[in-house]
XYZ file of C-alpha atoms in Angstrom:
320
model
C -0.133 0.009 0.062
C 1.419 3.536 -1.028
C 0.029 6.748 0.152
C 1.319 10.344 0.129
C 0.812 10.055 3.694
C 0.266 7.484 6.588
C -3.488 6.939 7.582
C -2.833 8.617 11.071
C -1.265 11.590 9.242
C -4.307 11.759 6.863
C -6.755 11.658 9.878
C -5.105 14.572 11.391
C -4.604 16.524 8.184
C -6.844 20.004 7.686
C -6.171 21.142 4.482
C -3.681 23.456 2.328
C -6.301 25.372 0.470
C -7.677 28.602 1.640
C -11.279 29.669 2.882
C -12.329 33.079 1.258
C -13.321 35.410 4.152
C -16.951 35.846 2.593
C -17.257 32.112 2.030
C -20.388 31.837 4.192
C -21.902 34.756 3.123
C -21.366 33.645 -0.455
C -23.225 30.472 0.020
C -25.918 31.888 2.200
C -26.658 34.163 -0.595
C -26.669 31.173 -3.101
C -29.380 29.474 -1.065
C -31.391 32.689 -1.082
C -31.220 32.143 -5.250
C -32.055 28.772 -4.665
C -35.078 29.126 -2.327
C -36.296 31.513 -5.170
C -36.507 28.615 -7.566
C -39.852 26.684 -7.691
C -40.007 23.184 -6.865
C -41.868 22.432 -10.332
C -41.042 19.540 -12.457
C -41.786 17.506 -15.522
C -42.243 13.714 -15.652
C -41.814 11.925 -19.061
C -42.199 7.905 -19.131
C -38.767 6.392 -19.658
C -38.319 4.217 -22.769
C -36.946 1.576 -20.432
C -39.626 -0.226 -18.632
C -39.120 -2.595 -15.615
C -41.899 -5.024 -13.594
C -40.301 -3.759 -10.309
C -40.161 -0.077 -10.773
C -41.535 2.779 -12.509
C -39.139 4.836 -14.421
C -39.449 8.456 -15.750
C -37.019 11.168 -17.089
C -37.609 14.280 -14.649
C -36.854 17.849 -15.845
C -36.483 20.962 -13.728
C -35.418 24.521 -13.947
C -32.311 24.886 -11.895
C -30.796 28.559 -10.708
C -30.270 30.674 -13.883
C -32.630 28.963 -15.950
C -31.063 26.099 -17.208
C -32.906 22.767 -17.968
C -31.916 20.096 -15.745
C -32.513 16.171 -16.355
C -32.660 13.450 -13.749
C -33.492 9.737 -13.743
C -36.188 9.125 -11.547
C -37.173 5.460 -10.671
C -39.636 4.572 -7.907
C -41.157 1.431 -6.407
C -43.996 -0.089 -8.852
C -46.045 -1.239 -5.980
C -47.298 1.854 -3.972
C -46.609 1.788 -0.515
C -48.795 2.365 2.523
C -46.877 5.152 3.919
C -44.327 7.378 2.691
C -40.647 5.649 1.766
C -37.179 6.436 1.516
C -35.367 7.999 -1.054
C -31.843 8.765 -2.310
C -30.448 11.062 -4.910
C -27.531 10.214 -6.652
C -24.507 11.985 -8.481
C -22.128 10.596 -11.237
C -18.543 10.961 -11.979
C -16.477 13.747 -13.765
C -18.052 14.276 -17.435
C -20.165 11.073 -17.466
C -23.980 11.085 -16.764
C -26.576 9.640 -14.564
C -25.985 6.162 -15.593
C -28.036 2.924 -16.521
C -31.535 2.150 -15.298
C -30.515 -1.053 -13.758
C -28.800 0.580 -10.536
C -31.858 2.551 -9.817
C -34.276 -0.418 -10.514
C -32.087 -2.198 -7.724
C -32.909 0.230 -5.267
C -36.619 0.812 -6.334
C -37.059 -3.239 -5.856
C -36.058 -2.865 -2.183
C -38.626 0.068 -1.717
C -36.192 3.168 -2.375
C -37.364 5.969 -4.711
C -34.063 7.436 -6.518
C -33.414 10.672 -8.328
C -30.177 10.658 -10.511
C -29.142 14.005 -11.820
C -27.255 14.683 -14.624
C -24.408 17.726 -14.324
C -24.875 20.812 -16.391
C -22.949 20.467 -19.805
C -21.643 17.037 -19.048
C -22.310 13.920 -20.475
C -26.054 13.737 -19.720
C -28.901 15.963 -21.020
C -28.664 18.720 -18.521
C -28.192 22.270 -20.093
C -25.230 24.636 -19.280
C -26.547 27.972 -20.245
C -23.693 30.068 -17.803
C -22.184 32.715 -19.740
C -18.681 33.668 -18.115
C -15.613 35.581 -18.743
C -12.521 33.699 -19.339
C -11.545 29.912 -20.420
C -12.301 26.466 -19.950
C -9.446 24.848 -21.492
C -10.012 21.150 -20.439
C -12.564 21.108 -17.815
C -15.079 22.358 -15.405
C -12.942 23.354 -12.156
C -11.829 26.392 -13.907
C -15.182 27.382 -15.623
C -15.837 30.945 -14.245
C -12.438 31.422 -12.643
C -11.709 34.718 -14.367
C -14.947 36.249 -14.092
C -15.290 38.943 -11.886
C -18.388 37.820 -10.366
C -17.731 34.629 -8.287
C -21.141 33.858 -8.848
C -20.107 32.586 -12.227
C -18.254 29.866 -11.121
C -19.745 26.623 -13.005
C -19.783 24.296 -9.810
C -21.457 27.271 -7.835
C -24.929 26.309 -10.048
C -24.108 22.377 -10.105
C -23.727 22.376 -6.342
C -27.227 24.518 -5.634
C -28.355 21.826 -8.484
C -27.658 19.202 -6.188
C -29.595 20.624 -3.327
C -32.756 21.431 -5.529
C -32.758 17.806 -6.776
C -32.936 16.805 -3.325
C -35.789 18.982 -2.229
C -37.626 17.945 -5.654
C -37.228 14.270 -4.331
C -38.275 15.123 -0.592
C -41.278 16.740 -2.308
C -42.616 13.682 -3.982
C -45.717 12.208 -2.464
C -44.301 8.574 -2.240
C -41.284 10.059 -0.258
C -40.332 10.875 3.384
C -38.282 13.906 3.300
C -37.172 12.635 6.819
C -35.457 9.516 4.890
C -33.624 10.640 2.147
C -29.790 9.867 1.576
C -27.499 11.329 -1.165
C -24.650 9.048 -2.881
C -22.072 9.301 -5.381
C -18.492 8.489 -6.424
C -15.728 10.852 -7.517
C -17.360 14.248 -8.615
C -20.539 12.557 -7.463
C -18.764 12.090 -3.892
C -18.116 15.616 -4.004
C -21.706 16.618 -4.925
C -23.062 14.246 -2.309
C -20.968 16.489 -0.047
C -22.494 19.283 -1.257
C -25.749 18.272 -1.325
C -25.608 17.325 2.485
C -24.201 20.648 3.310
C -26.568 22.778 1.445
C -29.696 20.457 2.146
C -29.470 19.970 5.915
C -33.003 17.608 5.886
C -30.207 15.153 3.916
C -30.452 12.297 6.722
C -27.354 10.000 5.405
C -24.667 10.735 2.792
C -22.366 8.214 1.352
C -19.359 9.943 -0.675
C -16.979 7.639 -2.316
C -13.344 9.094 -3.039
C -15.016 12.729 -3.747
C -13.403 15.073 -5.894
C -13.124 18.657 -5.697
C -11.404 19.256 -2.710
C -8.300 20.863 -1.567
C -7.073 22.059 -5.130
C -3.788 23.481 -3.746
C -2.928 20.073 -2.125
C -3.962 18.323 -5.465
C -1.647 21.142 -7.060
C 1.478 20.349 -4.906
C 1.218 16.809 -5.643
C 1.624 14.855 -9.243
C -1.165 17.252 -10.730
C -0.659 16.121 -14.159
C -2.073 12.491 -13.410
C -4.854 13.334 -11.222
C -8.408 14.501 -11.884
C -7.069 18.091 -11.122
C -4.650 18.325 -14.526
C -6.737 21.561 -15.566
C -5.232 23.586 -12.601
C -1.921 22.747 -14.414
C -2.927 23.702 -17.497
C -4.279 26.840 -16.282
C -1.177 28.169 -14.777
C 0.776 26.955 -17.830
C -1.163 29.025 -20.114
C -2.689 31.972 -18.023
C -0.091 32.247 -15.207
C 3.207 30.572 -15.780
C 5.013 32.581 -13.263
C 2.077 32.112 -10.510
C 1.829 36.058 -9.950
C -1.790 35.202 -9.153
C -1.680 32.090 -7.174
C -3.124 33.213 -4.130
C -6.089 34.833 -6.029
C -6.518 31.860 -7.752
C -6.823 29.492 -5.163
C -8.694 31.632 -2.927
C -11.461 31.668 -5.618
C -11.489 28.076 -6.195
C -12.169 28.077 -2.244
C -15.714 28.939 -2.803
C -16.304 25.538 -4.768
C -13.952 23.643 -2.613
C -15.935 20.852 -0.658
C -13.763 21.090 2.451
C -15.015 24.565 2.962
C -18.910 23.216 2.807
C -18.278 19.910 5.053
C -18.767 21.534 8.630
C -22.264 22.205 7.342
C -23.371 18.846 6.983
C -25.651 17.235 9.414
C -26.415 14.207 8.083
C -24.592 10.792 9.144
C -21.932 10.147 6.746
C -20.268 6.892 5.683
C -17.198 7.902 3.882
C -15.484 5.705 1.464
C -11.665 6.079 0.375
C -9.113 4.178 -1.286
C -5.405 4.902 0.138
C -3.963 4.299 -3.122
C -5.814 6.985 -5.188
C -3.960 8.934 -7.410
C -6.729 10.565 -9.131
C -8.423 12.117 -6.205
C -5.299 11.756 -3.468
C -6.355 10.768 0.026
C -4.901 13.840 1.593
C -7.678 16.224 -0.755
C -10.380 13.696 0.578
C -9.525 13.932 4.168
C -9.177 17.578 4.187
C -12.967 17.519 3.784
C -13.657 14.371 5.983
C -11.612 15.809 8.791
C -13.971 18.835 9.080
C -17.439 16.841 9.323
C -18.778 17.436 12.838
C -21.870 15.324 12.493
C -21.958 11.531 13.012
C -19.493 9.845 10.460
C -18.100 6.630 9.814
C -14.773 6.013 7.534
C -14.643 2.902 5.385
C -10.836 2.582 3.993
C -9.795 0.603 0.963
C -5.977 -0.042 1.847
C -4.835 -1.273 -1.372
C -7.399 0.281 -3.584
C -7.490 3.590 -5.578
C -9.932 5.301 -7.623
C -11.374 2.224 -9.257
C -14.345 -0.320 -8.477
C -14.538 -1.252 -4.790
C -15.683 -4.898 -3.864
C -18.700 -5.141 -1.552
C -19.544 -1.262 -1.887
C -22.828 -1.657 -3.694
C -23.855 -4.330 -1.078
C -22.943 -1.914 1.765
C -24.240 1.233 0.189
C -27.694 -0.435 -0.171
C -27.628 -1.873 3.605
C -26.931 1.361 4.438
C -29.845 3.176 2.888
C -32.112 0.515 3.778
C -31.553 1.454 7.275
C -32.771 5.078 6.602
């Protein structure tokens, strides 16, 4: 097993990246924008059918007017009482995935709403107009805009909370029994969702992305999911004259700065051999969670398939 730090060191690590002085007011203002969004949504029967679940495409209007797409699967037989629900978030540049995963949860009485991120591999729109470049990814989208509200992930983080609110509003779902789950980028969005929607009761982030950007840059960033930060400096600030400003701006969309807002129970999953989202970047966020939390460590595993995780996750959400 190799790791850039030992497990005891990781469990004491507090992060290298700055937190903007107005971070809390930034997100309080963002949540006011979200509060102004109606919880209206459109359900369209899916082309995929199952004997165990009703499957729909769900569309809603997110902050800024973007049309957001989700896949929704609910148990086919209506329960006598409102049941459990989970929101699921996908990895970087992907989409909400196959129906089979959702049907498996629905077969166990859990309604699932899986969100497509704006402008990535699914059907959600990215209508954000910003100044500056994107180069090769979304982290730096909006980084050069004078208004930090135009950071790409500001709106995506808000979409996660709106997705959870919509699921909680469903007549078949008990809003007190809703969880959040995702891997990599989806793990980061799970953290953001639980931080911005305090009614989330259980969160399972798996090797989350979008944390402790400066630490990621200090490591071998060209082999990680954070490589676009390297390209940004190469092309736009090769002498690092704006380094402090850049990392401070990224602090608005750093999940380690949101983690202390989480009120849900947390099952955090990490692999100590992860070179895509290095363990120290993950622990920077995990260590700031003050809510009840458990750590599930895969010592010899990295950013990859983790055996038995799907079973553990289902069992976790069955206990909602």
